[in-house]
Short mmCIF file of C-alpha atoms in Angstrom, two decimals:
data_model
loop_
_atom_site.label_atom_id
_atom_site.label_comp_id
_atom_site.label_asym_id
_atom_site.label_seq_id
_atom_site.Cartn_x
_atom_site.Cartn_y
_atom_site.Cartn_z
CA GLU A 5 -2.51 -10.48 -12.19
CA LEU A 6 -5.99 -9.63 -10.86
CA GLY A 7 -7.93 -8.66 -13.39
CA VAL A 8 -9.80 -5.84 -15.22
CA ASP A 9 -11.47 -4.68 -12.04
CA ALA A 10 -8.18 -4.33 -9.89
CA MET A 11 -6.76 -2.66 -12.46
CA ARG A 12 -9.38 0.27 -12.95
CA TYR A 13 -9.26 0.15 -9.06
CA PHE A 14 -5.46 1.32 -9.58
CA ILE A 15 -5.82 3.68 -12.15
CA GLU A 16 -8.86 5.29 -10.45
CA LYS A 17 -7.95 5.15 -6.49
CA VAL A 18 -4.13 4.27 -6.08
CA ILE A 19 -1.92 6.13 -8.48
CA VAL A 20 -2.82 9.54 -7.12
CA GLN A 21 -2.95 8.32 -3.43
CA GLN A 22 0.49 7.03 -3.59
CA LEU A 23 1.82 10.20 -5.06
CA THR A 24 -0.19 12.08 -2.33
CA ASP A 25 1.14 9.91 0.13
CA LYS A 26 5.17 10.25 -1.22
CA ALA A 27 4.88 14.04 -1.16
CA ALA A 28 3.39 14.06 2.12
CA LEU A 29 6.37 11.61 3.51
CA ILE A 30 8.87 13.86 1.66
CA LYS A 31 7.80 16.97 3.37
CA GLU A 32 7.94 15.24 6.79
CA GLN A 33 11.54 13.97 6.48
CA GLY A 34 12.19 18.03 6.50
CA ASP A 35 15.07 17.84 4.30
CA PRO A 36 14.95 21.45 2.27
CA ALA A 37 16.50 20.15 -0.75
CA SER A 38 13.58 17.48 -1.02
CA PHE A 39 10.87 19.85 -0.52
CA GLY A 40 10.82 20.95 -4.14
CA SER A 41 10.42 17.72 -5.36
CA ALA A 42 7.35 17.25 -2.93
CA GLN A 43 5.82 20.42 -3.98
CA ARG A 44 6.10 19.55 -7.72
CA ILE A 45 4.53 16.19 -7.12
CA SER A 46 1.65 18.21 -5.32
CA GLU A 47 1.11 20.58 -8.04
CA ARG A 48 1.14 18.02 -10.81
CA ILE A 49 -1.60 15.68 -9.19
CA PRO A 50 -4.84 18.06 -10.60
CA SER A 51 -3.66 17.14 -14.33
CA LEU A 52 -2.64 13.72 -13.35
CA ARG A 53 -6.23 13.30 -12.20
CA ASN A 54 -7.49 14.26 -15.56
CA GLU A 55 -5.11 11.93 -17.52
CA LEU A 56 -6.09 9.31 -15.69
CA LYS A 57 -9.93 9.81 -16.25
CA GLU A 58 -8.96 10.11 -20.09
CA MET A 59 -6.95 6.69 -19.76
CA GLU A 60 -9.70 5.03 -18.17
CA ALA A 61 -12.08 6.18 -21.15
CA ARG A 62 -9.84 4.88 -23.45
CA LEU A 63 -9.54 1.82 -21.83
CA LYS A 64 -13.15 0.91 -21.53
CA SER A 65 -13.36 1.16 -25.58
CA ASN A 66 -10.27 -0.85 -25.75
CA PRO A 67 -11.32 -4.50 -27.20
CA ALA A 68 -8.75 -6.26 -25.14
CA ILE A 69 -10.02 -4.91 -22.06
CA GLN A 70 -13.56 -5.34 -22.71
CA GLY A 71 -12.95 -9.12 -23.52
CA ALA A 72 -11.09 -9.38 -20.19
CA LEU A 73 -12.38 -10.90 -17.02
CA PRO A 74 -13.35 -8.66 -14.23
CA THR A 75 -11.25 -10.80 -11.73
CA SER A 76 -8.30 -13.18 -13.02
CA PRO A 77 -8.50 -17.04 -12.46
CA LYS A 78 -5.48 -16.82 -10.28
CA ALA A 79 -7.10 -14.19 -8.13
CA GLN A 80 -10.79 -16.28 -8.05
CA THR A 81 -8.74 -19.02 -6.78
CA LEU A 82 -7.00 -17.27 -3.89
CA ILE A 83 -10.47 -15.88 -3.12
CA ASP A 84 -11.96 -19.36 -3.18
CA LEU A 85 -8.82 -20.67 -1.09
CA LEU A 86 -9.41 -18.02 1.59
CA SER A 87 -13.45 -18.25 1.59
CA LYS A 88 -13.11 -22.05 2.24
CA ILE A 89 -10.58 -21.83 5.38
CA LEU A 90 -11.94 -18.60 6.87
CA GLN A 91 -15.78 -19.66 6.87
CA LYS A 92 -14.82 -22.65 8.96
CA ASN A 93 -12.18 -21.07 11.26
CA ASP A 94 -11.54 -17.85 13.06
CA TYR A 95 -8.02 -17.89 11.48
CA CYS A 96 -6.37 -15.09 10.06
CA GLY A 97 -3.56 -14.53 7.40
CA ILE A 98 -1.55 -12.65 5.24
CA VAL A 99 -1.10 -12.68 1.42
CA PHE A 100 2.24 -11.62 0.28
CA VAL A 101 2.93 -10.09 -2.94
CA GLU A 102 6.55 -8.72 -4.59
CA GLN A 103 4.96 -5.46 -6.49
CA VAL A 104 3.89 -2.67 -4.35
CA ALA A 105 1.42 -1.69 -7.27
CA LEU A 106 -0.64 -5.43 -6.25
CA VAL A 107 -1.16 -4.32 -2.46
CA SER A 108 -3.88 -2.17 -2.39
CA PRO A 109 -5.96 -3.52 -5.60
CA LEU A 110 -5.60 -7.03 -3.96
CA ALA A 111 -6.76 -5.66 -0.60
CA ASN A 112 -9.89 -3.80 -2.13
CA LEU A 113 -10.67 -6.94 -4.52
CA LEU A 114 -11.13 -9.23 -1.21
CA ASN A 115 -12.89 -6.89 0.64
CA ASP A 116 -15.47 -6.48 -2.22
CA SER A 117 -15.69 -10.33 -2.52
CA THR A 118 -19.02 -11.76 -1.36
CA ALA A 119 -17.45 -15.16 -0.95
CA LEU A 120 -15.27 -13.76 1.88
CA GLY A 121 -18.12 -11.74 3.50
CA LYS A 122 -17.04 -9.08 6.24
CA VAL A 123 -13.64 -10.38 6.89
CA GLY A 124 -11.46 -7.48 6.26
CA CYS A 125 -8.40 -7.21 4.62
CA GLY A 126 -5.85 -4.33 5.07
CA ALA A 127 -3.10 -3.39 2.91
CA VAL A 128 0.53 -2.72 4.35
CA ALA A 129 3.57 -1.49 1.92
CA GLY A 130 7.09 -0.15 2.86
CA SER A 131 7.65 2.78 4.64
CA GLY A 132 8.47 4.51 1.57
CA TYR A 133 5.06 3.95 -0.11
CA GLN A 134 2.76 4.33 3.01
CA SER A 135 2.93 6.50 5.67
CA GLU A 136 3.69 5.19 9.02
CA ARG A 137 0.32 6.45 10.48
CA ASP A 138 -1.60 4.17 8.01
CA ARG A 139 0.86 1.48 8.31
CA GLN A 140 0.30 1.04 11.90
CA GLU A 141 -3.10 1.36 12.08
CA GLN A 142 -3.51 -1.24 9.35
CA LEU A 143 -1.30 -3.49 11.66
CA ASP A 144 -3.41 -2.56 15.02
CA LYS A 145 -6.69 -3.65 13.25
CA PHE A 146 -4.94 -6.91 12.26
CA ARG A 147 -3.44 -7.64 15.66
CA THR A 148 -6.67 -6.96 17.52
CA GLY A 149 -8.93 -8.99 14.98
CA LYS A 150 -10.81 -6.34 13.66
CA ILE A 151 -9.60 -7.31 10.04
CA ARG A 152 -8.46 -11.13 9.47
CA LEU A 153 -6.48 -10.53 6.35
CA LEU A 154 -3.68 -8.51 4.98
CA ALA A 155 -2.28 -8.03 1.52
CA ALA A 156 1.54 -6.96 2.27
CA THR A 157 5.00 -6.56 0.50
CA ALA A 158 8.17 -8.30 1.89
CA ALA A 159 8.19 -5.17 4.47
CA LEU A 160 6.11 -7.42 6.55
CA GLU A 161 8.22 -10.32 6.34
CA GLU A 162 9.87 -9.53 9.60
CA GLY A 163 8.48 -8.04 12.64
CA ILE A 164 4.87 -9.06 13.13
CA ASP A 165 3.75 -11.65 15.53
CA VAL A 166 0.22 -12.79 15.64
CA ARG A 167 -0.53 -16.01 17.28
CA ASP A 168 -3.61 -16.65 15.49
CA CYS A 169 -1.86 -16.00 12.00
CA ALA A 170 -2.91 -19.72 10.36
CA ILE A 171 -2.45 -18.73 6.73
CA VAL A 172 0.58 -17.28 4.53
CA VAL A 173 0.07 -17.15 0.75
CA ARG A 174 2.82 -16.39 -1.50
CA PHE A 175 0.71 -14.84 -4.34
CA THR A 176 3.70 -14.17 -6.59
CA ALA A 177 7.07 -15.81 -6.89
CA ILE A 178 10.01 -15.32 -4.27
CA THR A 179 13.35 -15.41 -5.38
CA THR A 180 15.43 -16.15 -2.43
CA THR A 181 15.20 -18.71 0.54
CA LYS A 182 15.50 -15.87 3.10
CA ALA A 183 12.09 -14.69 1.85
CA HIS A 184 10.74 -18.18 2.21
CA ILE A 185 11.55 -18.36 5.70
CA GLN A 186 10.82 -15.01 6.98
CA GLY A 187 7.41 -15.09 5.30
CA SER A 188 6.82 -18.69 6.60
CA GLY A 189 7.76 -17.12 10.00
CA ARG A 190 4.69 -14.87 10.42
CA ALA A 191 2.48 -17.92 10.51
CA ARG A 192 2.11 -18.29 14.39
CA HIS A 193 -0.76 -20.79 14.63
CA PRO A 194 0.28 -24.40 15.72
CA HIS A 195 -1.84 -25.60 12.55
CA ALA A 196 -0.47 -22.96 10.29
CA THR A 197 -0.24 -23.58 6.57
CA VAL A 198 1.55 -21.70 4.09
CA TYR A 199 0.46 -21.57 0.17
CA TYR A 200 2.36 -20.85 -2.90
CA PHE A 201 0.91 -19.97 -5.97
CA GLU A 202 4.00 -19.67 -7.92
CA ASN A 203 6.92 -21.65 -5.98
CA ASN A 204 7.14 -25.07 -5.22
CA PRO A 205 6.72 -25.82 -1.63
CA VAL A 206 8.84 -28.71 -1.80
CA THR A 207 11.99 -27.05 -3.30
CA GLU A 208 11.49 -24.31 -0.99
CA ARG A 209 11.51 -26.49 2.10
CA LYS A 210 14.49 -28.62 1.02
CA ARG A 211 16.43 -25.17 0.76
CA GLU A 212 15.14 -23.99 4.14
CA VAL A 213 16.60 -27.36 5.52
CA ALA A 214 19.77 -26.98 3.48
CA MET A 215 20.81 -23.27 4.79
CA THR A 216 19.49 -24.39 8.48
CA ALA A 217 21.87 -27.35 8.33
CA THR A 218 24.73 -25.53 6.88
CA ALA A 219 24.21 -22.66 9.61
CA LYS A 220 24.63 -25.09 12.22
CA GLN A 221 27.94 -26.55 10.96
CA SER A 222 30.52 -25.50 13.17
CA SER A 223 33.36 -26.77 10.68
CA LEU A 224 32.18 -23.78 8.72
CA SER A 225 32.50 -21.37 11.38
CA LEU A 226 35.79 -18.94 11.54
CA SER A 227 38.03 -19.43 14.94
CA MET A 228 38.68 -16.59 16.87
CA ASP A 229 42.04 -15.80 15.19
CA GLU A 230 40.37 -16.63 11.79
CA LEU A 231 38.11 -13.65 12.62
CA GLN A 232 40.84 -11.48 13.95
CA GLN A 233 42.64 -12.06 10.70
CA ALA A 234 39.48 -11.17 8.92
CA VAL A 235 38.90 -7.95 10.78
CA VAL A 236 42.46 -7.01 9.63
CA SER A 237 41.70 -7.80 5.78
CA MET A 238 38.47 -5.82 6.04
CA SER A 239 40.16 -2.75 7.35
CA MET A 240 43.09 -3.48 4.97
CA THR A 241 43.78 0.00 3.29
CA LEU A 242 45.23 1.09 -0.10
CA GLU A 243 45.52 4.80 -0.58
CA ASN A 244 42.79 6.34 -2.77
CA ILE A 245 41.13 3.06 -3.53
CA HIS A 246 40.10 0.95 -0.95
CA PRO A 247 38.06 1.17 1.32
CA TYR A 248 35.83 3.97 0.82
CA PRO A 249 35.83 6.57 2.18
CA PHE A 250 39.39 6.87 1.09
CA VAL A 251 42.38 7.14 2.98
CA THR A 252 45.09 9.56 1.64
CA SER A 253 48.82 10.05 2.77
CA THR A 254 47.46 13.08 5.04
CA GLY A 255 45.01 10.82 6.66
CA PRO A 256 41.65 9.78 6.27
CA SER A 257 38.97 11.88 3.78
CA ASN A 258 36.98 14.69 5.37
CA ARG A 259 34.00 12.45 5.05
CA GLY A 260 34.36 10.66 8.16
CA THR A 261 34.28 6.87 8.92
CA SER A 262 30.31 6.08 9.00
CA GLY A 263 29.05 4.07 6.15
CA GLU A 264 32.39 2.46 4.94
CA VAL A 265 32.28 0.72 1.70
CA ASN A 266 34.58 -2.34 0.94
CA VAL A 267 34.52 -5.02 -1.65
CA PHE A 268 32.78 -7.52 0.75
CA ASN A 269 29.72 -5.34 1.49
CA CYS A 270 29.39 -3.42 -1.55
CA LYS A 271 27.03 -6.01 -3.03
CA GLN A 272 24.58 -5.71 -0.44
CA ILE A 273 24.82 -1.72 -0.50
CA PHE A 274 24.22 -1.97 -4.18
CA ASN A 275 21.16 -4.53 -4.44
CA GLN A 276 19.66 -2.30 -1.42
CA TYR A 277 19.92 0.82 -3.46
CA CYS A 278 18.63 -0.64 -6.49
CA SER A 279 15.54 -2.08 -4.95
CA ILE A 280 14.46 0.87 -3.19
CA THR A 281 15.10 3.45 -5.87
CA LEU A 282 13.08 1.03 -8.37
CA GLY A 283 10.31 -0.01 -5.98
CA THR A 284 10.81 -3.85 -6.33
CA SER A 285 12.88 -6.57 -5.87
CA ILE A 286 15.77 -7.04 -8.49
CA GLN A 287 17.81 -9.83 -9.83
CA PRO A 288 20.93 -8.21 -10.42
CA LYS A 289 22.62 -10.68 -12.96
CA LYS A 290 19.75 -10.85 -14.81
CA GLN A 291 18.78 -7.61 -15.13
CA LEU A 292 21.69 -5.05 -14.12
CA TYR A 293 24.70 -6.83 -15.52
CA HIS A 294 25.77 -7.38 -19.10
CA PHE A 295 28.19 -10.23 -19.97
CA SER A 296 30.74 -11.10 -22.87
CA ASN A 297 32.20 -13.91 -23.97
CA LYS A 298 36.12 -13.66 -23.88
CA PRO A 299 38.71 -15.60 -25.34
CA GLY A 300 38.52 -19.36 -24.48
CA ASP A 301 34.51 -19.08 -24.13
CA ARG A 302 34.92 -17.46 -20.86
CA ARG A 303 32.01 -15.33 -19.71
CA MET A 304 32.98 -11.96 -18.07
CA LEU A 305 31.15 -9.37 -16.49
CA SER A 306 31.37 -6.38 -18.96
CA ALA A 307 29.38 -3.73 -17.56
CA ILE A 308 26.91 -2.75 -14.73
CA ARG A 309 24.20 -0.28 -15.05
CA PHE A 310 22.59 1.69 -12.24
CA PRO A 311 19.45 3.73 -11.81
CA THR A 312 19.51 7.50 -10.93
CA PRO A 313 17.64 10.57 -10.94
CA THR A 314 18.80 11.48 -14.64
CA GLY A 315 18.20 8.13 -15.99
CA TRP A 316 19.79 4.41 -16.37
CA ARG A 317 23.70 5.00 -16.04
CA LYS A 318 26.68 2.39 -16.45
CA ILE A 319 30.27 1.52 -15.84
CA CYS A 320 31.97 -0.54 -18.13
CA ASP A 321 34.73 -2.91 -17.75
CA ASN A 322 37.67 -0.45 -19.24
CA ASP A 323 36.55 1.88 -16.34
CA CYS A 324 36.78 -0.84 -13.86
CA ILE A 325 40.27 -1.80 -14.82
CA LYS A 326 41.37 1.74 -15.02
CA PHE A 327 40.52 2.22 -11.19
CA TRP A 328 42.05 -1.03 -10.19
CA SER A 329 45.00 -0.41 -12.65
CA GLY A 330 48.49 -1.00 -10.83
CA ILE A 331 46.80 -2.84 -7.70
CA ASN A 332 47.52 -6.36 -6.22
CA LEU A 333 44.01 -7.52 -5.64
CA ASP A 334 45.71 -10.00 -3.02
CA GLN A 335 46.30 -7.25 -0.53
CA ILE A 336 42.38 -7.11 -0.10
CA PHE A 337 41.11 -10.53 -0.84
CA SER A 338 43.38 -12.20 1.90
CA GLU A 339 43.32 -16.10 2.15
CA GLU A 340 41.38 -16.30 5.25
CA ARG A 341 38.62 -13.89 3.83
CA SER A 342 37.88 -15.20 0.29
CA LYS A 343 39.19 -18.64 0.50
CA ASN A 344 35.31 -19.54 -1.12
CA LYS A 345 35.45 -16.87 -3.52
CA SER A 346 36.14 -17.51 -7.31
CA ALA A 347 37.65 -15.48 -9.48
CA SER A 348 34.60 -14.43 -11.08
CA ASP A 349 33.27 -13.91 -7.63
CA LYS A 350 36.11 -11.09 -6.88
CA GLU A 351 35.69 -9.92 -10.36
CA GLU A 352 32.05 -8.97 -9.62
CA MET A 353 32.83 -7.77 -6.16
CA CYS A 354 35.60 -5.39 -7.58
CA PHE A 355 33.16 -4.20 -10.19
CA VAL A 356 30.33 -3.39 -7.84
CA TYR A 357 32.64 -1.52 -5.78
CA VAL A 358 33.57 0.86 -8.43
CA VAL A 359 29.76 1.44 -8.86
CA VAL A 360 28.97 1.98 -5.22
CA VAL A 361 31.69 4.36 -4.96
CA GLN A 362 30.64 5.99 -8.00
CA LEU A 363 27.07 6.39 -6.15
CA ARG A 364 28.58 7.81 -3.07
CA GLU A 365 30.55 10.42 -5.15
CA PHE A 366 27.36 11.65 -7.20
CA ALA A 367 25.52 11.80 -3.30
CA TYR A 368 22.88 9.18 -4.52
CA LEU A 369 23.81 7.26 -1.33
CA ASP A 370 24.20 9.10 2.08
CA GLN A 371 26.96 8.54 4.60
CA HIS A 372 25.18 5.51 5.56
CA ASN A 373 25.02 3.84 2.47
CA SER A 374 21.33 4.30 2.24
CA PRO A 375 19.55 6.03 -0.78
CA GLU A 376 19.15 9.62 -0.34
CA SER A 377 15.39 10.49 -0.16
CA SER A 378 15.83 13.32 -2.61
CA VAL A 379 16.44 10.83 -5.61
CA ARG A 380 13.82 8.24 -4.80
CA PHE A 381 10.63 9.03 -6.72
CA GLU A 382 12.76 10.68 -9.56
CA THR A 383 14.65 7.62 -9.91
CA LYS A 384 11.77 5.35 -10.07
CA ARG A 385 10.13 7.54 -12.96
CA ARG A 386 13.16 7.72 -15.07
CA CYS A 387 14.21 4.31 -14.88
CA PRO A 388 11.94 1.50 -16.08
CA LEU A 389 13.38 -1.85 -15.30
CA ASN A 390 12.17 -3.40 -18.71
CA SER A 391 14.05 -0.72 -20.44
CA ASP A 392 17.01 -1.91 -23.22
CA PHE A 393 20.50 -2.27 -21.22
CA SER A 394 21.93 -0.29 -24.39
CA ALA A 395 20.02 2.80 -23.27
CA ALA A 396 22.15 3.49 -20.32
CA VAL A 397 24.66 5.99 -20.56
CA SER A 398 28.21 5.49 -19.72
CA ILE A 399 29.76 7.38 -17.08
CA LYS A 400 32.48 9.82 -18.49
CA ASN A 401 35.38 10.97 -16.70
CA MET A 402 34.53 9.57 -13.41
CA VAL A 403 35.18 11.73 -10.59
CA PHE A 404 36.27 9.95 -7.59
CA GLN A 405 37.56 11.47 -3.96
CA SER A 406 41.03 10.65 -4.86
CA THR A 407 40.95 12.83 -8.25
CA LYS A 408 39.27 15.73 -6.25
CA MET A 409 42.28 15.76 -3.68
CA SER A 410 45.32 15.08 -5.98
#
């Protein structure tokens, strides 16, 4: 994305610093179970430094690296664009990237650019990759004008209001209309402009208009009676099945009622878990789902893989069928609550629900459905997103709360 100089900077400066910050963050959380993980990270950093030095030496002698440009054409285009705008105005701006790995190298590249002079660029990533103190320090400098640029991930799409922010650059591709709207909203200046390097701005604008128009249609809103019926359907219980934590014949489970999982919220919980533990945005249907053609050429979801501290795991359709065996799903998917859901939508929701329940049973998700801090670092290390789907290990003899209580 950025060129050889940025790659070398990432190897020399960023990797060790991110791991050092990660260890410090884990220790600050005060969880005894996680302290050992933080300690192991700290102990391995000296040997990692040596390995990175050896890697850098090998890269310097690599013909492909020797022939590569110090700054990529894409990055140079960004520098030229910002230079042209900032030399004429006192504006400030934010350059958004999807990958955390790009944030610090991009900020360093912009800071080193003679074309940009002393504009100054900070780096802001999510709370899981940067200390809150450093993050706030960068934001304060930006708000007060000490620096005029920020390189940031989606963590900055909400919550910052700088009146002089006239430039928003989408340097890498975005995949949702929500990201387009939130990122564009950071440009507060009356003459603000949003620049796209990968997406088509006309298409994104059309999607924004369509989403806004849909949200304003009162005919799509639920009446008070429909809302009450939806609440009833959401809370409808099937003993030892739905929602989670399960309700048994003797009453609710001893896990309490916080962080309920149901078929209507499980996809959001699952996507958030995967994004946080993998450290990047995901496209579940492309990267985590496996589909098979059934009789009649119907494309059906046959397996879902999910990242864990021990590697990729997967749950297959037979496991899902077994879990819901003998259950009339109409009891969960009331007509009022799911009138816009297709059969495929419902199958996916039921499938993902089983996966999320398993994540809770393994304690990878806490009682509030957030990833446990102790699993995040190891999960990302053991679960490269580009690994083959077939490498995921099937869960055997799934143990659910109902089994434990029977």
